[in-house]
JSON list of C-alpha atoms in Angstrom, two decimals:
[
{"chain": "A", "resi": 1, "resn": "MET", "atom": "CA", "xyz": [84.91, 98.38, 90.86]},
{"chain": "A", "resi": 2, "resn": "ALA", "atom": "CA", "xyz": [81.77, 98.01, 93.20]},
{"chain": "A", "resi": 3, "resn": "LYS", "atom": "CA", "xyz": [79.72, 101.60, 92.93]},
{"chain": "A", "resi": 4, "resn": "LEU", "atom": "CA", "xyz": [78.91, 103.37, 96.31]},
{"chain": "A", "resi": 5, "resn": "ASN", "atom": "CA", "xyz": [75.42, 102.02, 97.76]},
{"chain": "A", "resi": 6, "resn": "ILE", "atom": "CA", "xyz": [73.59, 105.38, 97.45]},
{"chain": "A", "resi": 7, "resn": "ALA", "atom": "CA", "xyz": [70.49, 106.17, 95.42]},
{"chain": "A", "resi": 8, "resn": "PRO", "atom": "CA", "xyz": [70.52, 107.75, 92.17]},
{"chain": "A", "resi": 9, "resn": "THR", "atom": "CA", "xyz": [69.69, 111.18, 92.87]},
{"chain": "A", "resi": 10, "resn": "LYS", "atom": "CA", "xyz": [70.71, 114.84, 91.03]},
{"chain": "A", "resi": 11, "resn": "SER", "atom": "CA", "xyz": [71.99, 115.35, 94.57]},
{"chain": "A", "resi": 12, "resn": "ASN", "atom": "CA", "xyz": [73.43, 112.43, 95.23]},
{"chain": "A", "resi": 13, "resn": "LEU", "atom": "CA", "xyz": [75.47, 113.26, 92.02]},
{"chain": "A", "resi": 14, "resn": "LEU", "atom": "CA", "xyz": [76.85, 116.23, 92.54]},
{"chain": "A", "resi": 15, "resn": "ALA", "atom": "CA", "xyz": [78.42, 114.83, 95.90]},
{"chain": "A", "resi": 16, "resn": "ILE", "atom": "CA", "xyz": [80.03, 111.88, 94.57]},
{"chain": "A", "resi": 17, "resn": "LYS", "atom": "CA", "xyz": [81.68, 114.04, 91.90]},
{"chain": "A", "resi": 18, "resn": "GLU", "atom": "CA", "xyz": [82.54, 116.90, 94.77]},
{"chain": "A", "resi": 19, "resn": "GLN", "atom": "CA", "xyz": [84.22, 113.40, 96.31]},
{"chain": "A", "resi": 20, "resn": "LEU", "atom": "CA", "xyz": [85.84, 112.38, 93.14]},
{"chain": "A", "resi": 21, "resn": "ALA", "atom": "CA", "xyz": [87.33, 116.12, 93.17]},
{"chain": "A", "resi": 22, "resn": "VAL", "atom": "CA", "xyz": [88.92, 116.18, 96.60]},
{"chain": "A", "resi": 23, "resn": "SER", "atom": "CA", "xyz": [89.69, 112.33, 96.35]},
{"chain": "A", "resi": 24, "resn": "THR", "atom": "CA", "xyz": [91.90, 112.86, 93.14]},
{"chain": "A", "resi": 25, "resn": "GLU", "atom": "CA", "xyz": [92.83, 116.38, 94.40]},
{"chain": "A", "resi": 26, "resn": "GLY", "atom": "CA", "xyz": [94.14, 114.62, 98.23]},
{"chain": "A", "resi": 27, "resn": "TYR", "atom": "CA", "xyz": [95.55, 112.21, 96.12]},
{"chain": "A", "resi": 28, "resn": "ASP", "atom": "CA", "xyz": [97.87, 113.88, 93.72]},
{"chain": "A", "resi": 29, "resn": "LEU", "atom": "CA", "xyz": [98.83, 115.84, 96.92]},
{"chain": "A", "resi": 30, "resn": "LEU", "atom": "CA", "xyz": [99.96, 112.57, 98.88]},
{"chain": "A", "resi": 31, "resn": "GLU", "atom": "CA", "xyz": [101.80, 110.68, 95.76]},
{"chain": "A", "resi": 32, "resn": "GLN", "atom": "CA", "xyz": [104.18, 114.43, 96.12]},
{"chain": "A", "resi": 33, "resn": "LYS", "atom": "CA", "xyz": [103.98, 114.17, 99.79]},
{"chain": "A", "resi": 34, "resn": "ARG", "atom": "CA", "xyz": [105.71, 110.30, 99.47]},
{"chain": "A", "resi": 35, "resn": "GLU", "atom": "CA", "xyz": [107.85, 110.81, 97.01]},
{"chain": "A", "resi": 36, "resn": "ILE", "atom": "CA", "xyz": [108.86, 114.12, 98.96]},
{"chain": "A", "resi": 37, "resn": "LEU", "atom": "CA", "xyz": [109.54, 111.27, 102.27]},
{"chain": "A", "resi": 38, "resn": "VAL", "atom": "CA", "xyz": [110.91, 108.77, 99.67]},
{"chain": "A", "resi": 39, "resn": "MET", "atom": "CA", "xyz": [113.88, 111.17, 98.67]},
{"chain": "A", "resi": 40, "resn": "GLU", "atom": "CA", "xyz": [114.54, 112.32, 102.18]},
{"chain": "A", "resi": 41, "resn": "LEU", "atom": "CA", "xyz": [114.52, 108.99, 103.61]},
{"chain": "A", "resi": 42, "resn": "MET", "atom": "CA", "xyz": [117.44, 108.10, 101.04]},
{"chain": "A", "resi": 43, "resn": "ARG", "atom": "CA", "xyz": [119.42, 110.94, 101.59]},
{"chain": "A", "resi": 44, "resn": "MET", "atom": "CA", "xyz": [119.02, 110.39, 105.61]},
{"chain": "A", "resi": 45, "resn": "VAL", "atom": "CA", "xyz": [119.85, 106.41, 105.18]},
{"chain": "A", "resi": 46, "resn": "GLU", "atom": "CA", "xyz": [123.22, 107.97, 103.36]},
{"chain": "A", "resi": 47, "resn": "ARG", "atom": "CA", "xyz": [123.93, 109.73, 106.33]},
{"chain": "A", "resi": 48, "resn": "VAL", "atom": "CA", "xyz": [123.41, 106.52, 108.23]},
{"chain": "A", "resi": 49, "resn": "LYS", "atom": "CA", "xyz": [125.87, 105.29, 106.55]},
{"chain": "A", "resi": 50, "resn": "LEU", "atom": "CA", "xyz": [128.29, 107.54, 106.40]},
{"chain": "A", "resi": 51, "resn": "LEU", "atom": "CA", "xyz": [128.15, 107.96, 110.42]},
{"chain": "A", "resi": 52, "resn": "GLU", "atom": "CA", "xyz": [127.92, 104.21, 111.08]},
{"chain": "A", "resi": 53, "resn": "ALA", "atom": "CA", "xyz": [131.02, 104.38, 109.03]},
{"chain": "A", "resi": 54, "resn": "ASP", "atom": "CA", "xyz": [133.03, 107.49, 111.36]},
{"chain": "A", "resi": 55, "resn": "VAL", "atom": "CA", "xyz": [131.92, 104.90, 114.71]},
{"chain": "A", "resi": 56, "resn": "ASP", "atom": "CA", "xyz": [133.69, 102.33, 113.18]},
{"chain": "A", "resi": 57, "resn": "LYS", "atom": "CA", "xyz": [136.53, 103.85, 112.23]},
{"chain": "A", "resi": 58, "resn": "CYS", "atom": "CA", "xyz": [136.26, 105.70, 116.15]},
{"chain": "A", "resi": 59, "resn": "ILE", "atom": "CA", "xyz": [136.38, 102.67, 117.98]},
{"chain": "A", "resi": 60, "resn": "GLU", "atom": "CA", "xyz": [139.13, 101.15, 116.18]},
{"chain": "A", "resi": 61, "resn": "ARG", "atom": "CA", "xyz": [140.54, 103.84, 117.97]},
{"chain": "A", "resi": 62, "resn": "ALA", "atom": "CA", "xyz": [139.16, 104.27, 121.08]},
{"chain": "A", "resi": 63, "resn": "TYR", "atom": "CA", "xyz": [138.88, 100.87, 122.26]},
{"chain": "A", "resi": 64, "resn": "PRO", "atom": "CA", "xyz": [142.49, 100.16, 121.98]},
{"chain": "A", "resi": 65, "resn": "ALA", "atom": "CA", "xyz": [143.80, 103.25, 122.84]},
{"chain": "A", "resi": 66, "resn": "LEU", "atom": "CA", "xyz": [141.68, 101.96, 126.07]},
{"chain": "A", "resi": 67, "resn": "LYS", "atom": "CA", "xyz": [142.94, 98.51, 126.21]},
{"chain": "A", "resi": 68, "resn": "ASN", "atom": "CA", "xyz": [146.94, 100.19, 126.32]},
{"chain": "A", "resi": 69, "resn": "MET", "atom": "CA", "xyz": [146.24, 102.54, 128.84]},
{"chain": "A", "resi": 70, "resn": "LEU", "atom": "CA", "xyz": [144.82, 99.80, 130.87]},
{"chain": "A", "resi": 71, "resn": "MET", "atom": "CA", "xyz": [148.25, 96.88, 129.90]},
{"chain": "A", "resi": 72, "resn": "VAL", "atom": "CA", "xyz": [150.79, 100.59, 130.77]},
{"chain": "A", "resi": 73, "resn": "ILE", "atom": "CA", "xyz": [149.41, 101.69, 133.84]},
{"chain": "A", "resi": 74, "resn": "GLY", "atom": "CA", "xyz": [146.82, 98.98, 135.52]},
{"chain": "A", "resi": 75, "resn": "GLY", "atom": "CA", "xyz": [143.47, 99.10, 135.87]},
{"chain": "A", "resi": 76, "resn": "ASP", "atom": "CA", "xyz": [143.07, 100.59, 139.62]},
{"chain": "A", "resi": 77, "resn": "ARG", "atom": "CA", "xyz": [145.03, 103.45, 138.38]},
{"chain": "A", "resi": 78, "resn": "VAL", "atom": "CA", "xyz": [142.55, 104.00, 135.57]},
{"chain": "A", "resi": 79, "resn": "GLU", "atom": "CA", "xyz": [139.62, 103.92, 137.42]},
{"chain": "A", "resi": 80, "resn": "ARG", "atom": "CA", "xyz": [141.51, 106.41, 140.01]},
{"chain": "A", "resi": 81, "resn": "ILE", "atom": "CA", "xyz": [141.82, 108.93, 136.52]},
{"chain": "A", "resi": 82, "resn": "GLY", "atom": "CA", "xyz": [138.39, 108.66, 135.87]},
{"chain": "A", "resi": 83, "resn": "HIS", "atom": "CA", "xyz": [137.00, 109.52, 138.88]},
{"chain": "A", "resi": 84, "resn": "ALA", "atom": "CA", "xyz": [139.92, 112.51, 139.67]},
{"chain": "A", "resi": 85, "resn": "VAL", "atom": "CA", "xyz": [139.38, 113.64, 136.27]},
{"chain": "A", "resi": 86, "resn": "ASP", "atom": "CA", "xyz": [136.12, 116.40, 135.69]},
{"chain": "A", "resi": 87, "resn": "TYR", "atom": "CA", "xyz": [135.39, 116.53, 131.98]},
{"chain": "A", "resi": 88, "resn": "SER", "atom": "CA", "xyz": [131.62, 116.98, 131.84]},
{"chain": "A", "resi": 89, "resn": "PHE", "atom": "CA", "xyz": [129.24, 117.44, 128.94]},
{"chain": "A", "resi": 90, "resn": "ASN", "atom": "CA", "xyz": [125.78, 118.71, 128.05]},
{"chain": "A", "resi": 91, "resn": "ILE", "atom": "CA", "xyz": [122.78, 117.00, 125.97]},
{"chain": "A", "resi": 92, "resn": "THR", "atom": "CA", "xyz": [120.36, 119.61, 124.64]},
{"chain": "A", "resi": 93, "resn": "LYS", "atom": "CA", "xyz": [117.29, 117.83, 122.52]},
{"chain": "A", "resi": 94, "resn": "LYS", "atom": "CA", "xyz": [116.74, 120.99, 119.61]},
{"chain": "A", "resi": 95, "resn": "PRO", "atom": "CA", "xyz": [114.05, 120.89, 116.93]},
{"chain": "A", "resi": 96, "resn": "VAL", "atom": "CA", "xyz": [114.44, 120.36, 113.08]},
{"chain": "A", "resi": 97, "resn": "VAL", "atom": "CA", "xyz": [111.83, 119.86, 110.30]},
{"chain": "A", "resi": 98, "resn": "ILE", "atom": "CA", "xyz": [112.64, 117.55, 107.17]},
{"chain": "A", "resi": 99, "resn": "GLY", "atom": "CA", "xyz": [110.21, 116.65, 104.87]},
{"chain": "A", "resi": 100, "resn": "GLY", "atom": "CA", "xyz": [107.78, 119.07, 106.69]},
{"chain": "A", "resi": 101, "resn": "MET", "atom": "CA", "xyz": [107.62, 116.77, 109.79]},
{"chain": "A", "resi": 102, "resn": "SER", "atom": "CA", "xyz": [109.06, 117.78, 112.81]},
{"chain": "A", "resi": 103, "resn": "PHE", "atom": "CA", "xyz": [111.16, 115.80, 114.56]},
{"chain": "A", "resi": 104, "resn": "THR", "atom": "CA", "xyz": [114.14, 116.62, 117.58]},
{"chain": "A", "resi": 105, "resn": "THR", "atom": "CA", "xyz": [117.42, 115.28, 117.71]},
{"chain": "A", "resi": 106, "resn": "ILE", "atom": "CA", "xyz": [120.30, 115.89, 120.29]},
{"chain": "A", "resi": 107, "resn": "ASP", "atom": "CA", "xyz": [123.77, 117.02, 120.25]},
{"chain": "A", "resi": 108, "resn": "VAL", "atom": "CA", "xyz": [126.31, 117.22, 122.35]},
{"chain": "A", "resi": 109, "resn": "THR", "atom": "CA", "xyz": [128.17, 119.79, 123.57]},
{"chain": "A", "resi": 110, "resn": "LEU", "atom": "CA", "xyz": [131.52, 119.13, 125.02]},
{"chain": "A", "resi": 111, "resn": "PRO", "atom": "CA", "xyz": [134.16, 120.96, 126.78]},
{"chain": "A", "resi": 112, "resn": "LYS", "atom": "CA", "xyz": [136.76, 122.41, 125.51]},
{"chain": "A", "resi": 113, "resn": "LYS", "atom": "CA", "xyz": [139.84, 120.42, 124.96]},
{"chain": "A", "resi": 114, "resn": "GLN", "atom": "CA", "xyz": [142.16, 120.00, 127.58]},
{"chain": "A", "resi": 115, "resn": "LEU", "atom": "CA", "xyz": [145.16, 117.83, 129.00]},
{"chain": "A", "resi": 116, "resn": "PHE", "atom": "CA", "xyz": [145.59, 116.26, 131.94]},
{"chain": "A", "resi": 117, "resn": "SER", "atom": "CA", "xyz": [148.92, 115.11, 131.88]},
{"chain": "A", "resi": 118, "resn": "SER", "atom": "CA", "xyz": [150.75, 114.97, 135.43]},
{"chain": "A", "resi": 119, "resn": "PHE", "atom": "CA", "xyz": [147.93, 115.85, 136.94]},
{"chain": "A", "resi": 120, "resn": "LEU", "atom": "CA", "xyz": [146.64, 113.83, 140.06]},
{"chain": "A", "resi": 121, "resn": "GLY", "atom": "CA", "xyz": [149.53, 110.60, 138.19]},
{"chain": "A", "resi": 122, "resn": "THR", "atom": "CA", "xyz": [147.77, 110.65, 134.60]},
{"chain": "A", "resi": 123, "resn": "PHE", "atom": "CA", "xyz": [149.16, 110.29, 131.64]},
{"chain": "A", "resi": 124, "resn": "PRO", "atom": "CA", "xyz": [149.74, 110.87, 127.91]},
{"chain": "A", "resi": 125, "resn": "ASP", "atom": "CA", "xyz": [147.34, 108.05, 127.30]},
{"chain": "A", "resi": 126, "resn": "SER", "atom": "CA", "xyz": [144.41, 108.99, 129.53]},
{"chain": "A", "resi": 127, "resn": "ASP", "atom": "CA", "xyz": [144.48, 112.21, 127.11]},
{"chain": "A", "resi": 128, "resn": "VAL", "atom": "CA", "xyz": [143.81, 110.08, 124.47]},
{"chain": "A", "resi": 129, "resn": "VAL", "atom": "CA", "xyz": [141.63, 107.85, 125.60]},
{"chain": "A", "resi": 130, "resn": "MET", "atom": "CA", "xyz": [139.64, 110.84, 126.80]},
{"chain": "A", "resi": 131, "resn": "THR", "atom": "CA", "xyz": [140.01, 112.40, 123.36]},
{"chain": "A", "resi": 132, "resn": "ASP", "atom": "CA", "xyz": [138.74, 109.17, 121.79]},
{"chain": "A", "resi": 133, "resn": "PHE", "atom": "CA", "xyz": [135.74, 108.57, 123.27]},
{"chain": "A", "resi": 134, "resn": "PHE", "atom": "CA", "xyz": [134.74, 112.28, 123.21]},
{"chain": "A", "resi": 135, "resn": "ASP", "atom": "CA", "xyz": [134.65, 111.87, 119.74]},
{"chain": "A", "resi": 136, "resn": "LEU", "atom": "CA", "xyz": [133.19, 108.15, 120.36]},
{"chain": "A", "resi": 137, "resn": "LEU", "atom": "CA", "xyz": [130.30, 109.67, 121.93]},
{"chain": "A", "resi": 138, "resn": "THR", "atom": "CA", "xyz": [129.26, 112.71, 119.73]},
{"chain": "A", "resi": 139, "resn": "LEU", "atom": "CA", "xyz": [129.39, 110.55, 116.96]},
{"chain": "A", "resi": 140, "resn": "LEU", "atom": "CA", "xyz": [127.08, 108.25, 118.83]},
{"chain": "A", "resi": 141, "resn": "THR", "atom": "CA", "xyz": [124.48, 110.75, 119.98]},
{"chain": "A", "resi": 142, "resn": "GLN", "atom": "CA", "xyz": [124.35, 112.02, 116.22]},
{"chain": "A", "resi": 143, "resn": "LEU", "atom": "CA", "xyz": [123.69, 108.48, 114.68]},
{"chain": "A", "resi": 144, "resn": "ALA", "atom": "CA", "xyz": [121.11, 108.33, 117.65]},
{"chain": "A", "resi": 145, "resn": "SER", "atom": "CA", "xyz": [119.14, 110.54, 116.99]},
{"chain": "A", "resi": 146, "resn": "ILE", "atom": "CA", "xyz": [119.60, 110.21, 113.00]},
{"chain": "A", "resi": 147, "resn": "ARG", "atom": "CA", "xyz": [118.01, 106.46, 112.93]},
{"chain": "A", "resi": 148, "resn": "THR", "atom": "CA", "xyz": [115.76, 107.32, 115.27]},
{"chain": "A", "resi": 149, "resn": "ILE", "atom": "CA", "xyz": [114.74, 110.06, 112.03]},
{"chain": "A", "resi": 150, "resn": "VAL", "atom": "CA", "xyz": [114.26, 107.10, 109.72]},
{"chain": "A", "resi": 151, "resn": "TRP", "atom": "CA", "xyz": [112.09, 105.19, 111.87]},
{"chain": "A", "resi": 152, "resn": "ARG", "atom": "CA", "xyz": [109.49, 108.02, 112.03]},
{"chain": "A", "resi": 153, "resn": "LEU", "atom": "CA", "xyz": [110.08, 109.22, 108.43]},
{"chain": "A", "resi": 154, "resn": "ALA", "atom": "CA", "xyz": [109.88, 105.22, 107.02]},
{"chain": "A", "resi": 155, "resn": "MET", "atom": "CA", "xyz": [106.52, 105.04, 109.13]},
{"chain": "A", "resi": 156, "resn": "GLU", "atom": "CA", "xyz": [105.42, 108.31, 107.41]},
{"chain": "A", "resi": 157, "resn": "VAL", "atom": "CA", "xyz": [106.03, 106.66, 103.78]},
{"chain": "A", "resi": 158, "resn": "LYS", "atom": "CA", "xyz": [104.17, 103.08, 104.86]},
{"chain": "A", "resi": 159, "resn": "LYS", "atom": "CA", "xyz": [101.51, 105.30, 106.17]},
{"chain": "A", "resi": 160, "resn": "THR", "atom": "CA", "xyz": [101.32, 107.36, 103.63]},
{"chain": "A", "resi": 161, "resn": "GLN", "atom": "CA", "xyz": [101.89, 104.71, 100.52]},
{"chain": "A", "resi": 162, "resn": "ARG", "atom": "CA", "xyz": [98.89, 102.61, 102.28]},
{"chain": "A", "resi": 163, "resn": "ARG", "atom": "CA", "xyz": [96.46, 106.25, 101.90]},
{"chain": "A", "resi": 164, "resn": "VAL", "atom": "CA", "xyz": [97.67, 106.56, 97.80]},
{"chain": "A", "resi": 165, "resn": "ASN", "atom": "CA", "xyz": [96.87, 103.14, 97.18]},
{"chain": "A", "resi": 166, "resn": "ALA", "atom": "CA", "xyz": [93.43, 103.02, 99.46]},
{"chain": "A", "resi": 167, "resn": "LEU", "atom": "CA", "xyz": [92.46, 106.18, 97.27]},
{"chain": "A", "resi": 168, "resn": "ASP", "atom": "CA", "xyz": [93.60, 104.93, 93.87]},
{"chain": "A", "resi": 169, "resn": "LYS", "atom": "CA", "xyz": [92.76, 101.52, 94.35]},
{"chain": "A", "resi": 170, "resn": "MET", "atom": "CA", "xyz": [89.18, 101.90, 96.29]},
{"chain": "A", "resi": 171, "resn": "VAL", "atom": "CA", "xyz": [88.06, 105.60, 97.08]},
{"chain": "A", "resi": 172, "resn": "ILE", "atom": "CA", "xyz": [88.31, 107.02, 93.40]},
{"chain": "A", "resi": 173, "resn": "PRO", "atom": "CA", "xyz": [87.52, 103.85, 91.28]},
{"chain": "A", "resi": 174, "resn": "GLN", "atom": "CA", "xyz": [84.85, 103.43, 93.42]},
{"chain": "A", "resi": 175, "resn": "ALA", "atom": "CA", "xyz": [83.41, 107.30, 92.93]},
{"chain": "A", "resi": 176, "resn": "ARG", "atom": "CA", "xyz": [84.02, 107.17, 89.64]},
{"chain": "A", "resi": 177, "resn": "ASP", "atom": "CA", "xyz": [82.04, 104.08, 89.31]},
{"chain": "A", "resi": 178, "resn": "THR", "atom": "CA", "xyz": [79.02, 105.68, 91.25]},
{"chain": "A", "resi": 179, "resn": "VAL", "atom": "CA", "xyz": [79.20, 108.79, 88.98]},
{"chain": "A", "resi": 180, "resn": "LYS", "atom": "CA", "xyz": [78.70, 106.40, 85.97]},
{"chain": "A", "resi": 181, "resn": "TYR", "atom": "CA", "xyz": [76.15, 104.25, 87.16]},
{"chain": "A", "resi": 182, "resn": "ILE", "atom": "CA", "xyz": [74.03, 107.83, 88.22]},
{"chain": "A", "resi": 183, "resn": "GLU", "atom": "CA", "xyz": [75.00, 109.49, 85.37]},
{"chain": "A", "resi": 184, "resn": "SER", "atom": "CA", "xyz": [73.51, 106.56, 83.11]},
{"chain": "A", "resi": 185, "resn": "VAL", "atom": "CA", "xyz": [70.16, 106.31, 85.37]},
{"chain": "A", "resi": 186, "resn": "LEU", "atom": "CA", "xyz": [69.40, 109.57, 85.48]},
{"chain": "A", "resi": 187, "resn": "GLU", "atom": "CA", "xyz": [70.08, 109.55, 81.31]},
{"chain": "A", "resi": 188, "resn": "GLU", "atom": "CA", "xyz": [67.80, 107.12, 81.75]},
{"chain": "A", "resi": 189, "resn": "ARG", "atom": "CA", "xyz": [64.62, 108.23, 83.58]},
{"chain": "A", "resi": 190, "resn": "GLU", "atom": "CA", "xyz": [65.39, 111.19, 80.88]},
{"chain": "A", "resi": 191, "resn": "ARG", "atom": "CA", "xyz": [64.66, 109.87, 78.42]},
{"chain": "A", "resi": 192, "resn": "ASP", "atom": "CA", "xyz": [61.57, 107.62, 79.92]},
{"chain": "A", "resi": 193, "resn": "ASN", "atom": "CA", "xyz": [60.24, 111.16, 80.48]},
{"chain": "A", "resi": 194, "resn": "VAL", "atom": "CA", "xyz": [60.65, 112.40, 77.72]},
{"chain": "A", "resi": 195, "resn": "PHE", "atom": "CA", "xyz": [58.80, 109.90, 76.14]},
{"chain": "A", "resi": 196, "resn": "VAL", "atom": "CA", "xyz": [56.24, 109.85, 78.29]},
{"chain": "A", "resi": 197, "resn": "LEU", "atom": "CA", "xyz": [56.16, 113.22, 77.01]},
{"chain": "A", "resi": 198, "resn": "LYS", "atom": "CA", "xyz": [55.65, 112.93, 73.63]},
{"chain": "A", "resi": 199, "resn": "SER", "atom": "CA", "xyz": [53.20, 110.21, 73.87]},
{"chain": "A", "resi": 200, "resn": "LEU", "atom": "CA", "xyz": [50.95, 112.45, 76.70]},
{"chain": "A", "resi": 201, "resn": "LYS", "atom": "CA", "xyz": [51.29, 115.30, 73.65]},
{"chain": "A", "resi": 202, "resn": "ASN", "atom": "CA", "xyz": [49.98, 112.87, 71.20]},
{"chain": "A", "resi": 203, "resn": "ARG", "atom": "CA", "xyz": [47.33, 111.56, 72.76]},
{"chain": "A", "resi": 204, "resn": "GLN", "atom": "CA", "xyz": [45.85, 115.43, 72.64]},
{"chain": "A", "resi": 205, "resn": "GLY", "atom": "CA", "xyz": [46.64, 115.93, 69.58]},
{"chain": "A", "resi": 206, "resn": "ALA", "atom": "CA", "xyz": [44.82, 112.93, 69.02]},
{"chain": "A", "resi": 207, "resn": "LYS", "atom": "CA", "xyz": [41.65, 113.76, 70.72]}
]
């Protein structure tokens, strides 16, 4: 590793030693941060897998129920029922902190379940379809939030790893080599000064 191109002076030696200490401490902190982020990322990935499995199961229920409803009462009546039934919901944002990072998740608040059978000519099939698709909406909302967090965590892990590598492979070795170089130059100068002083004393003694 090439040393820094600076003058081999005591002041520069002190500055490089301080930089080396800061870089070493920063490396340790970043390595700890990286480990925490990786653990959180793995945990969130597992949550994504579980949610994806739940979404698949819900889809396997919801779409066949909708298809059955269409076959039983027809598309036109299904559309009329859809316009007649008021089943509102709210989507809200919620801040969370994971691995020391701030995220915004999305929560869906569903109204209390109620049956619409025989209301404006609706059928039990419509209640089943609405229940299944609201369950699907809840799962998809959770999955979207978790996937966003996973993506941001992965980007932060990648960025942190780059910083760790830069400190470990370049900054710290370069600072260490520079410290060794300056120390060797200063030691050589000290030896030269001692030799010169001895020579002057010997000359003065000879006179």
